[in-house]
Amino acid sequence: MSEAQLTSPVGVDAVVVSAPAAGAGTFWRRLRAQRAALCAAAVAGLLVLFALTAPLLILLEGADSTTYHPELVDSARGGVPIGSFGGASGSHWLGVEPQTGRDLFARLAEGAQVSLGVALGATLIQVAVGVSVGLAAGLGNRWVDQLFDRLTDVVIALPLVVMALAMLAVVPEDFPRPLLVALIIGLVAWGTIAKIVRAQTIALKSLDYVAAARLSGWNTWRIARRELLPGLAAPVLTYSALLFPVNVVIESALSFLGVGVKAPTASWGQMLAAADVWYQAAPQYLLLPAGLLFTAVLALTVLGDGVRTALDPRAAGRLRVGTRAGQGPAAPAPAADTAPRKEGAV
Amino acid sequence: MRQSSVIARRVAAASVCLVLASGAAACGPEDSDAASGDDAKPKKGGTLRVLNSEPQTDFDPARLYTSGGGNVPSLVFRTLTTRNREDGAKGTEVVPDLATDTGRASKNATVWTYTLKKGLKYEDGSPITSADIKYGIERSFAAELSGGAPYLRDWLIGGADYQGPYKDKGKKGLDSIETPDERTIVFRLNKPEGEFPLLATQTQFAPVPKARDKGTKYEEHPVSSGPYQVVENENDGERITLKRNPHWSRETDEERFAYPDRIDVRSGLDPSVVNQRLSASTGADAAAVTTDTNLGPAELSKITGDKKLAARVGTGHFGYTDYIAFNPKVKPFDNPKVRQAIAYAVDRTSVVNAAGGSSLAEPATTFLPEQKAFGSTGHDHFPAGKTGNPAKARKLLAEAGYRNGLKVTLTHSSTTVGRGNPETAAALQDALKKAGITVSLKGLEDNKYGDVIHSVKDEPGFFLTGWGADWPSGGPFLAPIFDGRQIVRDGANFNTGQLDDPAVNKEIDEINKLTDLDEAAGRWGALDEKIGKRALVVPLTHPVYKRLYGKDVRNIVISDWTGVLDISQVAVK
C-alpha cells in the first residue's frame, strides 16, 4: 500500500464543492436508500459492538487474552496448537495462539478494541486539528493563510509511517502505547482535512449569508461558529468517515512493524505480524485477524462512501469506490476549482 | 588503555557468540543413518552447494572469530589443533591438525610446544613451516586485521603491546612465539592456561606465508593449507566457489574427508528461503546444506508432519545459555530472596515454547550448558518444576517484605531473533504474575540494549541476556561472567552480577593451571554449582539446533562443538 493510499481516502478533492448540508432527515433517507451502505453499516455496527462488549464476551468465554496455556500447544512440534481448527474448543472458541497457547478469541476481541479505538482516537484528533488549522487559514488575513497553508503542505508531504517510526522511538517506554499511536497518527495526518476545510471556508465566506452576518457586526469567531461550521459539517463528516478505515490500516501497519501497541496487549496488526510465519502450520492464526481487518476496512470504507453519497448526492455519480473520477455515467466532473490540489484519488 | 581495547574485542566476542548461537545449527546424528541408507559408502566427486543467510564477509584467518575454526573457513585454513569431526559428545574434543599432538605443556602450563607434521604443503606446493604459523598469529595483532578473539593478546607475553608485523618491520616479531626449527613452535604465556590447545583451533593459528601476505587484501585469495582453495569470492563473501587443493593430502589430515570436488557457497538469503529451498530440494539444491540457518518453530511444525522431510532434519548443540541476569546493586534485586523468588516463579515450559518449543530448546537450570565437556553437574538450586512454583516464590517475597506483591521492570531486546527476545520476556511476565510479581516490559532497540546491559553505570536490575562458548569448556563461560577481576567499569562489562569473590577468582586461576581437560571440566562444573546458589542469574534455556539438508547429501556429521553440520565430512550422491 502506497503512502498516498494510506493517507488519502478516495475522492477527497471533490467533496469541497458540496452544497451546504442536507437536513438530518434527508441524510437518513438517502443513506437508507443505499443497500451496500446499509449492509456495511450493519457489519461495522457488529464490529463496534464486538469491540465494546469485548470484556463481557471474554468473560463469557471464560478465558483471557494474556494467560499462557503451554498444555494446549505441541511443544515438540514448534508449539503448534493441539487439535483441529487451531485447538478450538468450548473454552477456547477460536483456538489458541501457537507457542503461547493464549486464547485467540480473547486476543481478537481485545485487538478489536485497540484497532478500532486507536483509529477512532486518531480520526478525532485529525478532525480537531484539521478543522482548526483550515478555519484559521480560510478566515485569517493573507499572512495567516500563507503560514497555515504552507504548514499544511509540509504536513501533507511528511511520510506518515517514517514519521511515526521516528516519533515512536523517542517517546518514553511507559507512555500508554495505544494513546501514543492515536496521537501520532492524528498529529501527523491532518493535512488533507485542513486543506478541505480551508477551501470550503473560502468558498463559504464569499456567500451572501456570511457577508450579511459580517455586515451585521458579528465577529469572526461568531461567524465561524454560527455560519461556517454548519456548512463545513458535511465535507468534514464525509472525510472523517473515509479517514477512519485508513487509520485502522495505519494502526495495524505500525503494530505489524513492531512499533504499535506492546506485549501483552493485542492488536490485529500485531497479531498479523506474529502470525505470518504460521500461515501453513496454523492457518487460522493468520486468517482470523486478517479476515477481521479486511472486513472492518471494507465495511467502514463502503459506509464512508455511503455517508458521502447521502450528504452530497451530486458527488455520488462521479465518486464511487473503485471508479475513477470521470468514468462514471453521470460524470460532469467539475474543474476542481475550489479544491487546492488533487491527491491520491483512486 | 589496554582495558578499553579488551572491551572492544569483548563486545565483538559477544556479538560473534550471538551470530554463532542464532546461526549455529546442525544436521542430526539420529537421522543420518536413515539419510545415508540407500548408498552407505560416501563417494568422491560432485558439487556441494551451501545455502546460507549470512555472507562470509571476512575470509582472512586473522579476522575470523569462529568457534573451532569455523566451517567453510576450515576447508581452506588448517590450524595447529582442530575440533574432532565426530557426532555427539566426541565432537567437543580437541584433536591435532597441523601439529602432531594437541600440545605439550611445561612450566605450569605457561609454555606450550607444538611440532608440525611432515609433508604439509600449501596450494602452490610450497612447504608449511612453523614460521608461517607465527607470522599468521602476529598479523592478527595488526589493527587493520582486528576481529579475532581477545585471548592471544591477553595470554601471550608482550601481547598487550604488540602492534603486528606491519608496524614492526625488520624485527623478529613477537618474542613470546619461538620457532627453533621449521617444524617446532613454542608459545610463552603470562599465566597458566591449560585450555591453550582449545584456543589453537581458531583460524589465527592458520599458517600465512609472509611473501604472499597482502594485508587487508589477503582475504581476496588466502593461500590454502586445507583441502580446498578459493576460486572466486564475489560481493564480499556472498558467493564463494572452492575447488580442490591438489597439494592437500588426506594422509596428513585425519579430520577432513573432502568428498565433493567443488563447494559452491551462496549466502545473503532470507532464512525462510534457505529452508524453503532445502525442503524443495530440486535441481542443484538437492545437494545443498546450510551452515547457518536453523529451522523456525512454524517450519518445524510443518516438516514434522511430513515423514520424508522429517528424515532430512538433524539435531545439534552449541554451548549457549539464555538467562535472566540481575544487577544486585539495584533494589529490590539486592535482596537474594527476591532473586530466588523470581527463580522459583519461572515457568520453563512457556519459556521453552517461546524459544520455539522442546525441539528447539531445553530447559536450563545450570548456567553451564549440559554437554559433558562443560562439566555441568545438572544442579537445580531453586526447583521450579516444569511450570514454576509460584507458592514458594510468594513465600520468599513475603519473607523479603513484599507481602503484597512486587512491581518490577524487565529489560530485553526488541529484536525477535537472538538473546533477550520479546517472546521470552512476555512468557516470563505471565509466569511471574502468578507469584504476585507485576512485570512491565522494557524492550530496547538491539544496539541500545547491548550498550545498557554491559555498562556498569546504566545496567538495569533485571534483564534478559545470553552467553555462548568460544570453545566447549567452562573457562570461556564462567570467567568473563563471574571473575571479579573482569568487571569493567568504563566499558563493556560482562560480569553483570558484579561478583567479586576472592574464592571464586582463586578457583578460576587454579582450574586454568590444569592441563587435564576432563579434570578441569569437573572443577568448572563444581564452581558453576557453587556460584549458582547466589542466584545472580536464572538460567532459562539451552538452544537445540534443527537443520534441514538436501536429499542427495550423505555422511552427515554434526559437531557438538559448534552445533553446525560439518561440511568437511559431507558427500553428495
Coordinates of C-alpha atoms in Angstrom, one line a residue, chain B residues 46-555:
Chain B
G46 CA 30.2 -33.7 -7.4
T47 CA 29.4 -30.2 -6.2
L48 CA 28.1 -29.4 -2.8
R49 CA 26.0 -26.3 -2.5
V50 CA 25.9 -24.3 0.7
L51 CA 22.8 -22.0 1.2
N52 CA 23.4 -19.5 3.9
S53 CA 21.8 -16.4 5.3
E54 CA 24.9 -14.6 6.5
P55 CA 27.6 -13.8 3.9
Q56 CA 31.2 -14.8 4.8
T57 CA 32.2 -11.1 4.9
D58 CA 35.6 -11.9 6.3
F59 CA 37.8 -14.6 4.8
D60 CA 41.1 -13.6 6.4
P61 CA 42.3 -16.1 9.0
A62 CA 43.3 -13.1 11.2
R63 CA 39.9 -11.5 11.2
L64 CA 37.6 -14.5 11.7
Y65 CA 36.1 -15.1 15.1
T66 CA 35.0 -18.7 14.9
S67 CA 34.5 -21.4 17.4
G68 CA 36.6 -24.4 16.4
G69 CA 38.0 -22.9 13.2
G70 CA 34.6 -22.3 11.5
N71 CA 33.0 -24.3 8.8
V72 CA 33.6 -23.0 5.3
P73 CA 36.9 -21.4 6.6
S74 CA 38.2 -24.7 8.0
L75 CA 38.1 -26.1 4.4
V76 CA 40.8 -23.6 3.5
F77 CA 42.6 -23.0 6.7
R78 CA 44.2 -25.7 8.7
T79 CA 45.2 -24.9 12.3
L80 CA 47.6 -26.3 14.9
T81 CA 44.7 -28.2 16.5
T82 CA 41.1 -28.6 15.5
R83 CA 37.8 -29.9 16.8
N84 CA 37.2 -33.6 16.5
R85 CA 34.9 -34.1 13.5
E86 CA 32.5 -36.6 15.0
D87 CA 28.9 -36.8 16.1
G88 CA 27.8 -36.3 19.7
A89 CA 30.0 -35.7 22.7
K90 CA 33.1 -36.8 20.9
G91 CA 32.7 -33.7 18.7
T92 CA 33.7 -31.5 21.7
E93 CA 37.2 -33.0 21.9
V94 CA 40.2 -31.2 20.6
V95 CA 42.5 -33.1 18.2
P96 CA 45.7 -32.4 16.4
D97 CA 45.5 -30.8 12.9
L98 CA 48.8 -29.4 11.5
A99 CA 50.5 -30.5 14.7
T100 CA 51.4 -34.0 15.7
D101 CA 49.6 -33.7 19.0
T102 CA 47.4 -31.2 20.9
G103 CA 50.4 -29.5 22.5
R104 CA 53.0 -30.3 25.2
A105 CA 52.7 -28.1 28.3
S106 CA 55.6 -27.2 30.6
K107 CA 56.3 -24.7 33.4
N108 CA 52.8 -25.0 35.0
A109 CA 51.0 -24.7 31.6
T110 CA 52.7 -21.4 30.7
V111 CA 54.8 -22.8 27.9
W112 CA 53.2 -24.8 25.1
T113 CA 55.3 -26.6 22.4
Y114 CA 54.0 -28.0 19.1
T115 CA 55.6 -30.0 16.3
L116 CA 54.3 -29.8 12.8
K117 CA 53.5 -33.0 10.8
K118 CA 55.8 -33.9 7.9
G119 CA 55.0 -33.2 4.3
L120 CA 52.5 -30.3 4.9
K121 CA 52.0 -28.1 1.8
Y122 CA 50.2 -25.0 0.6
E123 CA 48.0 -24.9 -2.5
D124 CA 51.1 -23.9 -4.6
G125 CA 53.1 -26.9 -3.4
S126 CA 55.4 -24.9 -1.1
P127 CA 56.0 -26.3 2.4
I128 CA 54.2 -25.1 5.5
T129 CA 56.6 -24.0 8.2
S130 CA 56.3 -23.1 11.9
A131 CA 57.5 -19.5 11.0
D132 CA 54.3 -19.2 8.8
I133 CA 52.1 -20.0 11.8
K134 CA 54.0 -17.5 13.9
Y135 CA 53.5 -14.9 11.2
G136 CA 49.8 -15.7 10.9
I137 CA 49.3 -15.1 14.6
E138 CA 51.4 -11.9 14.5
R139 CA 49.4 -10.3 11.7
S140 CA 46.2 -10.9 13.8
F141 CA 47.6 -8.3 16.2
A142 CA 47.5 -5.6 13.4
A143 CA 44.8 -3.0 14.0
E144 CA 43.6 -3.3 10.4
L145 CA 43.1 -7.1 10.7
S146 CA 41.3 -7.0 14.1
G147 CA 38.2 -9.1 14.7
G148 CA 39.6 -12.3 16.2
A149 CA 39.2 -13.5 19.8
P150 CA 41.0 -11.4 22.5
Y151 CA 42.7 -14.4 24.1
L152 CA 46.1 -14.2 22.2
R153 CA 46.5 -10.6 23.2
D154 CA 45.6 -11.4 26.8
W155 CA 47.7 -14.6 27.2
L156 CA 50.9 -14.2 25.2
I157 CA 53.8 -12.4 26.9
G158 CA 54.1 -9.0 25.4
G159 CA 50.8 -9.5 23.5
A160 CA 49.1 -6.5 25.1
D161 CA 51.6 -4.0 23.5
Y162 CA 52.4 -5.8 20.2
Q163 CA 51.1 -3.9 17.1
G164 CA 51.6 -6.6 14.4
P165 CA 54.2 -7.2 11.8
Y166 CA 53.3 -4.2 9.5
K167 CA 54.4 -1.7 12.2
D168 CA 57.2 -3.8 13.4
K169 CA 59.3 -4.2 10.2
G170 CA 62.6 -6.0 10.3
K171 CA 62.4 -7.2 13.9
K172 CA 61.9 -10.8 14.8
G173 CA 58.3 -10.3 15.8
L174 CA 56.6 -11.3 18.9
D175 CA 59.3 -12.7 21.3
S176 CA 56.9 -15.0 23.1
I177 CA 56.4 -17.2 20.0
E178 CA 59.6 -19.0 19.2
T179 CA 60.4 -21.2 16.1
P180 CA 63.6 -23.1 16.9
D181 CA 63.3 -25.1 13.7
E182 CA 60.9 -25.3 10.7
R183 CA 58.6 -27.8 12.4
T184 CA 58.6 -26.6 16.0
I185 CA 56.8 -23.7 17.6
V186 CA 56.8 -22.6 21.2
F187 CA 54.3 -20.2 22.9
R188 CA 55.2 -18.5 26.2
L189 CA 52.2 -17.3 28.2
N190 CA 52.0 -14.7 31.0
K191 CA 49.9 -17.1 33.2
P192 CA 48.9 -20.8 33.3
E193 CA 46.4 -21.6 30.6
G194 CA 45.5 -25.3 30.5
E195 CA 43.0 -24.7 27.7
F196 CA 45.6 -23.4 25.2
P197 CA 45.0 -26.4 22.9
L198 CA 41.4 -25.3 22.5
L199 CA 42.4 -21.8 21.6
A200 CA 44.8 -23.3 19.0
T201 CA 41.7 -24.4 17.0
Q202 CA 40.9 -20.8 15.9
T203 CA 41.9 -19.6 12.5
Q204 CA 44.5 -17.2 13.9
F205 CA 46.6 -20.4 14.2
A206 CA 46.5 -21.0 10.4
P207 CA 49.8 -20.6 8.5
V208 CA 50.2 -17.5 6.3
P209 CA 53.3 -17.3 4.0
K210 CA 54.8 -13.9 4.6
A211 CA 55.8 -13.5 0.9
R212 CA 52.1 -13.9 -0.1
D213 CA 50.6 -11.6 2.5
K214 CA 48.8 -8.6 1.1
G215 CA 47.4 -7.1 4.3
T216 CA 43.7 -6.4 4.2
K217 CA 43.6 -7.7 0.6
Y218 CA 44.9 -11.1 1.6
E219 CA 41.2 -12.3 2.0
E220 CA 40.6 -11.9 -1.7
H221 CA 42.8 -15.0 -2.2
P222 CA 44.0 -16.5 1.1
V223 CA 46.6 -19.2 0.5
S224 CA 45.1 -22.6 1.3
S225 CA 46.5 -25.1 3.7
G226 CA 43.3 -27.2 3.6
P227 CA 41.6 -29.5 1.1
Y228 CA 40.0 -26.7 -0.9
Q229 CA 41.2 -23.4 -2.4
V230 CA 39.3 -20.3 -3.3
V231 CA 38.3 -19.9 -6.9
E232 CA 36.2 -16.9 -6.6
N233 CA 34.8 -14.7 -3.8
E234 CA 32.2 -12.2 -5.1
N235 CA 30.3 -9.5 -3.3
D236 CA 32.2 -9.6 -0.1
G237 CA 31.6 -13.3 0.6
E238 CA 28.1 -13.5 -0.8
R239 CA 29.1 -16.1 -3.4
I240 CA 32.2 -18.2 -2.8
T241 CA 33.4 -21.0 -5.0
L242 CA 36.0 -23.5 -3.8
K243 CA 37.8 -26.2 -5.7
R244 CA 40.2 -29.0 -4.6
N245 CA 43.6 -28.1 -3.4
P246 CA 45.8 -30.6 -5.4
H247 CA 48.6 -30.4 -2.8
W248 CA 46.5 -31.3 0.2
S249 CA 46.8 -34.9 1.3
R250 CA 44.4 -36.9 3.3
E251 CA 47.4 -38.7 4.8
T252 CA 48.3 -35.6 6.8
D253 CA 44.7 -34.7 7.7
E254 CA 42.7 -37.2 9.6
E255 CA 39.8 -34.9 10.2
R256 CA 38.6 -33.7 6.8
F257 CA 37.3 -36.1 4.2
A258 CA 36.7 -33.6 1.4
Y259 CA 34.4 -35.8 -0.8
P260 CA 32.9 -33.2 -3.2
D261 CA 35.1 -31.7 -6.0
R262 CA 33.6 -28.3 -5.7
I263 CA 31.9 -26.3 -3.0
D264 CA 29.5 -23.5 -4.1
V265 CA 28.5 -21.1 -1.3
R266 CA 25.6 -18.8 -1.8
S267 CA 24.6 -16.5 1.0
G268 CA 22.6 -13.4 1.7
L269 CA 19.4 -15.4 1.5
D270 CA 16.5 -15.0 3.8
P271 CA 16.4 -17.8 6.4
S272 CA 12.9 -18.8 5.2
V273 CA 14.2 -19.0 1.6
V274 CA 17.1 -21.2 2.7
N275 CA 14.7 -23.7 4.4
Q276 CA 12.2 -23.5 1.6
R277 CA 14.9 -24.4 -1.0
L278 CA 16.3 -27.2 1.2
S279 CA 12.8 -28.6 1.7
A280 CA 12.0 -28.5 -2.1
S281 CA 15.5 -29.9 -2.8
T282 CA 15.2 -29.6 -6.6
G283 CA 18.0 -29.3 -9.1
A284 CA 21.3 -28.3 -7.6
D285 CA 19.6 -27.7 -4.3
A286 CA 19.3 -31.5 -3.9
A287 CA 23.0 -31.5 -3.0
A288 CA 22.7 -28.5 -0.7
V289 CA 23.2 -27.9 3.0
T290 CA 23.2 -24.8 5.2
T291 CA 25.8 -24.0 7.9
D292 CA 24.0 -21.1 9.5
T293 CA 20.2 -21.4 9.2
N294 CA 18.1 -23.1 11.8
L295 CA 14.5 -24.3 11.4
G296 CA 12.0 -22.0 13.0
P297 CA 9.1 -23.3 15.1
A298 CA 6.5 -22.8 12.3
E299 CA 8.7 -24.5 9.8
L300 CA 9.4 -27.3 12.2
S301 CA 5.7 -28.0 12.8
K302 CA 5.1 -28.3 9.1
I303 CA 8.2 -30.5 8.5
T304 CA 7.4 -32.9 11.4
G305 CA 4.1 -33.7 9.6
D306 CA 6.0 -35.0 6.5
K307 CA 7.9 -38.2 7.1
K308 CA 10.2 -37.7 4.1
L309 CA 11.1 -34.2 5.1
A310 CA 11.5 -35.1 8.8
A311 CA 14.1 -37.7 7.8
R312 CA 16.2 -34.9 6.4
V313 CA 16.3 -32.9 9.6
G314 CA 19.2 -33.3 12.0
T315 CA 19.9 -32.1 15.5
G316 CA 22.9 -30.4 17.0
H317 CA 24.0 -28.5 20.1
F318 CA 26.2 -25.5 20.7
G319 CA 27.2 -24.4 24.2
Y320 CA 24.9 -21.5 24.8
T321 CA 22.6 -20.3 27.7
D322 CA 19.7 -17.9 27.7
Y323 CA 19.2 -16.5 31.1
I324 CA 17.8 -13.8 33.4
A325 CA 20.5 -11.6 34.8
F326 CA 20.2 -9.5 38.0
N327 CA 22.2 -6.4 39.0
P328 CA 22.4 -6.8 42.8
K329 CA 23.3 -3.1 43.1
V330 CA 19.7 -2.2 42.1
K331 CA 16.8 -2.5 44.5
P332 CA 15.0 -4.8 45.1
F333 CA 17.4 -7.3 43.5
D334 CA 20.0 -6.6 46.2
N335 CA 17.9 -9.0 48.3
P336 CA 18.8 -12.6 47.4
K337 CA 15.2 -13.7 48.4
V338 CA 13.8 -11.5 45.7
R339 CA 16.1 -13.1 43.1
Q340 CA 15.3 -16.6 44.4
A341 CA 11.6 -15.8 44.3
I342 CA 11.9 -15.0 40.6
A343 CA 14.0 -18.2 40.0
Y344 CA 11.2 -20.2 41.6
A345 CA 8.4 -18.4 39.7
V346 CA 9.9 -19.1 36.2
D347 CA 7.7 -21.4 34.1
R348 CA 10.3 -23.2 31.9
T349 CA 7.7 -24.8 29.8
S350 CA 6.4 -21.5 28.5
V351 CA 9.9 -20.1 28.2
V352 CA 10.9 -23.2 26.2
N353 CA 7.8 -22.7 24.0
A354 CA 8.8 -19.0 23.5
A355 CA 12.2 -20.2 22.3
G356 CA 10.5 -22.5 19.7
G357 CA 9.4 -25.5 21.7
S358 CA 11.0 -28.6 23.1
S359 CA 12.6 -29.5 19.8
L360 CA 14.5 -26.1 19.7
A361 CA 15.3 -25.5 23.3
E362 CA 15.9 -27.4 26.5
P363 CA 15.0 -26.1 29.9
A364 CA 18.2 -24.9 31.8
T365 CA 18.8 -24.9 35.5
T366 CA 22.6 -24.6 35.2
F367 CA 24.5 -21.7 33.8
L368 CA 26.9 -24.1 32.1
P369 CA 25.5 -25.9 29.0
E370 CA 24.6 -29.6 29.6
Q371 CA 27.2 -31.2 27.4
K372 CA 29.8 -33.3 29.1
A373 CA 32.7 -31.0 28.0
F374 CA 31.4 -28.2 30.1
G375 CA 31.3 -30.3 33.3
S376 CA 27.8 -29.2 34.2
T377 CA 26.5 -31.0 37.4
G378 CA 22.9 -30.7 36.4
H379 CA 22.1 -28.9 39.7
D380 CA 18.8 -27.1 40.3
H381 CA 19.1 -24.9 43.3
F382 CA 15.6 -23.3 43.0
P383 CA 13.5 -26.2 41.7
A384 CA 10.6 -24.6 39.9
G385 CA 9.4 -27.8 38.3
K386 CA 8.1 -27.8 34.8
T387 CA 5.7 -24.8 35.1
G388 CA 7.1 -22.8 38.1
N389 CA 6.5 -22.8 41.8
P390 CA 4.6 -19.5 42.5
A391 CA 3.7 -20.6 46.0
K392 CA 7.3 -20.9 47.0
A393 CA 8.0 -17.6 45.3
R394 CA 5.3 -15.8 47.2
K395 CA 6.6 -17.2 50.5
L396 CA 10.1 -15.9 49.7
L397 CA 8.7 -12.5 48.7
A398 CA 6.8 -12.3 51.9
E399 CA 10.0 -13.0 53.8
A400 CA 11.7 -10.3 51.9
G401 CA 9.0 -7.9 52.9
Y402 CA 6.9 -7.9 49.8
R403 CA 3.8 -9.4 51.2
N404 CA 1.5 -7.6 48.8
G405 CA 3.4 -8.4 45.7
L406 CA 6.1 -6.6 43.8
K407 CA 6.4 -4.4 40.7
V408 CA 9.5 -4.7 38.6
T409 CA 10.7 -3.8 35.1
L410 CA 12.2 -6.5 32.8
T411 CA 14.6 -5.1 30.2
H412 CA 15.0 -7.0 27.0
S413 CA 15.9 -6.6 23.3
S414 CA 13.1 -5.6 21.0
T415 CA 14.7 -7.8 18.3
T416 CA 12.8 -11.1 17.8
V417 CA 15.8 -13.2 16.9
G418 CA 18.7 -13.8 19.4
R419 CA 19.3 -13.2 23.1
G420 CA 16.8 -11.4 25.3
N421 CA 13.9 -11.6 22.8
P422 CA 10.4 -10.1 23.5
E423 CA 8.7 -13.6 23.3
T424 CA 10.7 -14.9 26.2
A425 CA 10.0 -11.6 28.1
A426 CA 6.3 -11.9 27.6
A427 CA 6.3 -15.6 28.8
L428 CA 8.1 -14.5 32.0
Q429 CA 5.7 -11.7 32.5
D430 CA 2.8 -14.2 32.5
A431 CA 4.6 -16.7 34.8
L432 CA 5.7 -14.1 37.4
K433 CA 2.1 -12.7 37.5
K434 CA 1.1 -16.0 39.3
A435 CA 3.6 -15.2 42.0
G436 CA 2.3 -11.7 42.6
I437 CA 5.1 -10.1 40.6
T438 CA 3.9 -7.5 38.2
V439 CA 6.4 -7.2 35.4
S440 CA 6.4 -4.3 33.0
L441 CA 8.5 -5.0 29.9
K442 CA 11.1 -2.6 28.5
G443 CA 12.2 -3.5 25.1
L444 CA 15.2 -1.7 23.8
E445 CA 16.5 -1.5 20.2
D446 CA 19.3 -4.1 20.0
N447 CA 22.3 -1.7 19.9
K448 CA 21.0 0.3 22.8
Y449 CA 20.1 -2.9 24.7
G450 CA 23.7 -4.2 24.3
D451 CA 25.1 -0.8 25.5
V452 CA 22.9 -0.6 28.5
I453 CA 23.2 -4.2 29.9
H454 CA 27.0 -4.1 29.5
S455 CA 27.5 -0.8 31.2
V456 CA 28.2 -0.9 35.0
K457 CA 26.7 2.6 35.2
D458 CA 23.4 2.0 33.3
E459 CA 22.9 -1.7 33.9
P460 CA 19.2 -2.4 34.8
G461 CA 18.4 -4.5 37.8
F462 CA 16.5 -7.3 35.9
F463 CA 17.1 -8.2 32.3
L464 CA 17.4 -11.0 29.7
T465 CA 20.6 -12.0 28.0
G466 CA 22.5 -15.0 26.8
W467 CA 26.1 -16.3 26.6
G468 CA 27.8 -18.6 24.1
A469 CA 31.1 -20.6 24.3
D470 CA 34.3 -19.7 22.4
W471 CA 35.1 -23.4 22.9
P472 CA 33.3 -26.2 24.8
S473 CA 34.7 -25.7 28.3
G474 CA 33.6 -23.9 31.4
G475 CA 36.5 -21.4 31.1
P476 CA 35.2 -19.1 28.5
F477 CA 31.8 -19.5 30.0
L478 CA 32.3 -18.7 33.7
A479 CA 35.4 -16.5 33.7
P480 CA 34.0 -13.5 31.8
I481 CA 30.7 -13.6 33.7
F482 CA 31.9 -14.3 37.3
D483 CA 35.5 -13.4 37.6
G484 CA 35.7 -10.2 39.8
R485 CA 38.8 -9.0 38.0
Q486 CA 36.9 -8.9 34.7
I487 CA 34.5 -6.2 36.0
V488 CA 34.9 -3.4 33.5
R489 CA 33.9 0.0 35.0
D490 CA 34.4 2.2 32.0
G491 CA 33.5 0.0 29.1
A492 CA 31.7 -3.2 28.1
N493 CA 31.3 -5.3 31.2
F494 CA 30.1 -8.9 31.1
N495 CA 30.3 -9.6 34.8
T496 CA 26.7 -8.3 35.1
G497 CA 26.2 -9.6 38.6
Q498 CA 29.3 -7.7 39.5
L499 CA 30.5 -10.6 41.6
D500 CA 34.0 -10.2 43.0
D501 CA 34.6 -13.1 45.4
P502 CA 38.3 -13.9 46.1
A503 CA 37.4 -17.6 46.5
V504 CA 35.8 -17.7 43.0
N505 CA 38.7 -15.7 41.4
K506 CA 41.2 -18.1 43.0
E507 CA 39.4 -21.2 41.9
I508 CA 39.3 -19.9 38.3
D509 CA 43.1 -19.4 38.5
E510 CA 43.6 -22.9 39.9
I511 CA 41.5 -24.5 37.2
N512 CA 43.4 -22.6 34.4
K513 CA 46.5 -24.5 35.6
L514 CA 45.0 -27.9 34.8
T515 CA 46.1 -29.4 31.5
D516 CA 43.8 -32.5 32.0
L517 CA 40.6 -31.1 30.4
D518 CA 38.4 -33.7 32.0
E519 CA 39.6 -32.8 35.4
A520 CA 39.1 -29.1 34.6
A521 CA 35.6 -29.8 33.4
G522 CA 34.7 -31.4 36.7
R523 CA 36.1 -28.4 38.6
W524 CA 34.2 -25.9 36.3
G525 CA 31.0 -27.8 36.9
A526 CA 31.5 -27.6 40.7
L527 CA 32.3 -23.9 40.5
D528 CA 29.1 -23.3 38.5
E529 CA 27.1 -25.1 41.1
K530 CA 28.7 -23.0 43.9
I531 CA 28.1 -19.7 42.1
G532 CA 24.5 -20.8 41.1
K533 CA 23.5 -20.6 44.8
R534 CA 23.8 -16.9 44.7
A535 CA 21.0 -16.6 42.2
L536 CA 22.8 -13.8 40.3
V537 CA 21.5 -15.4 37.1
V538 CA 18.5 -17.6 36.4
P539 CA 19.3 -20.0 33.6
L540 CA 16.3 -20.4 31.3
T541 CA 17.1 -22.4 28.2
H542 CA 19.9 -24.1 26.2
P543 CA 19.2 -24.0 22.5
V544 CA 18.9 -27.0 20.2
Y545 CA 19.5 -26.7 16.5
K546 CA 17.4 -28.3 13.9
R547 CA 18.9 -28.4 10.4
L548 CA 17.4 -29.4 7.1
Y549 CA 19.6 -30.7 4.3
G550 CA 19.1 -31.7 0.7
K551 CA 18.0 -35.1 -0.4
D552 CA 21.3 -36.0 -2.2
V553 CA 23.6 -35.2 0.8
R554 CA 25.3 -38.1 2.6
N555 CA 27.6 -38.7 5.5

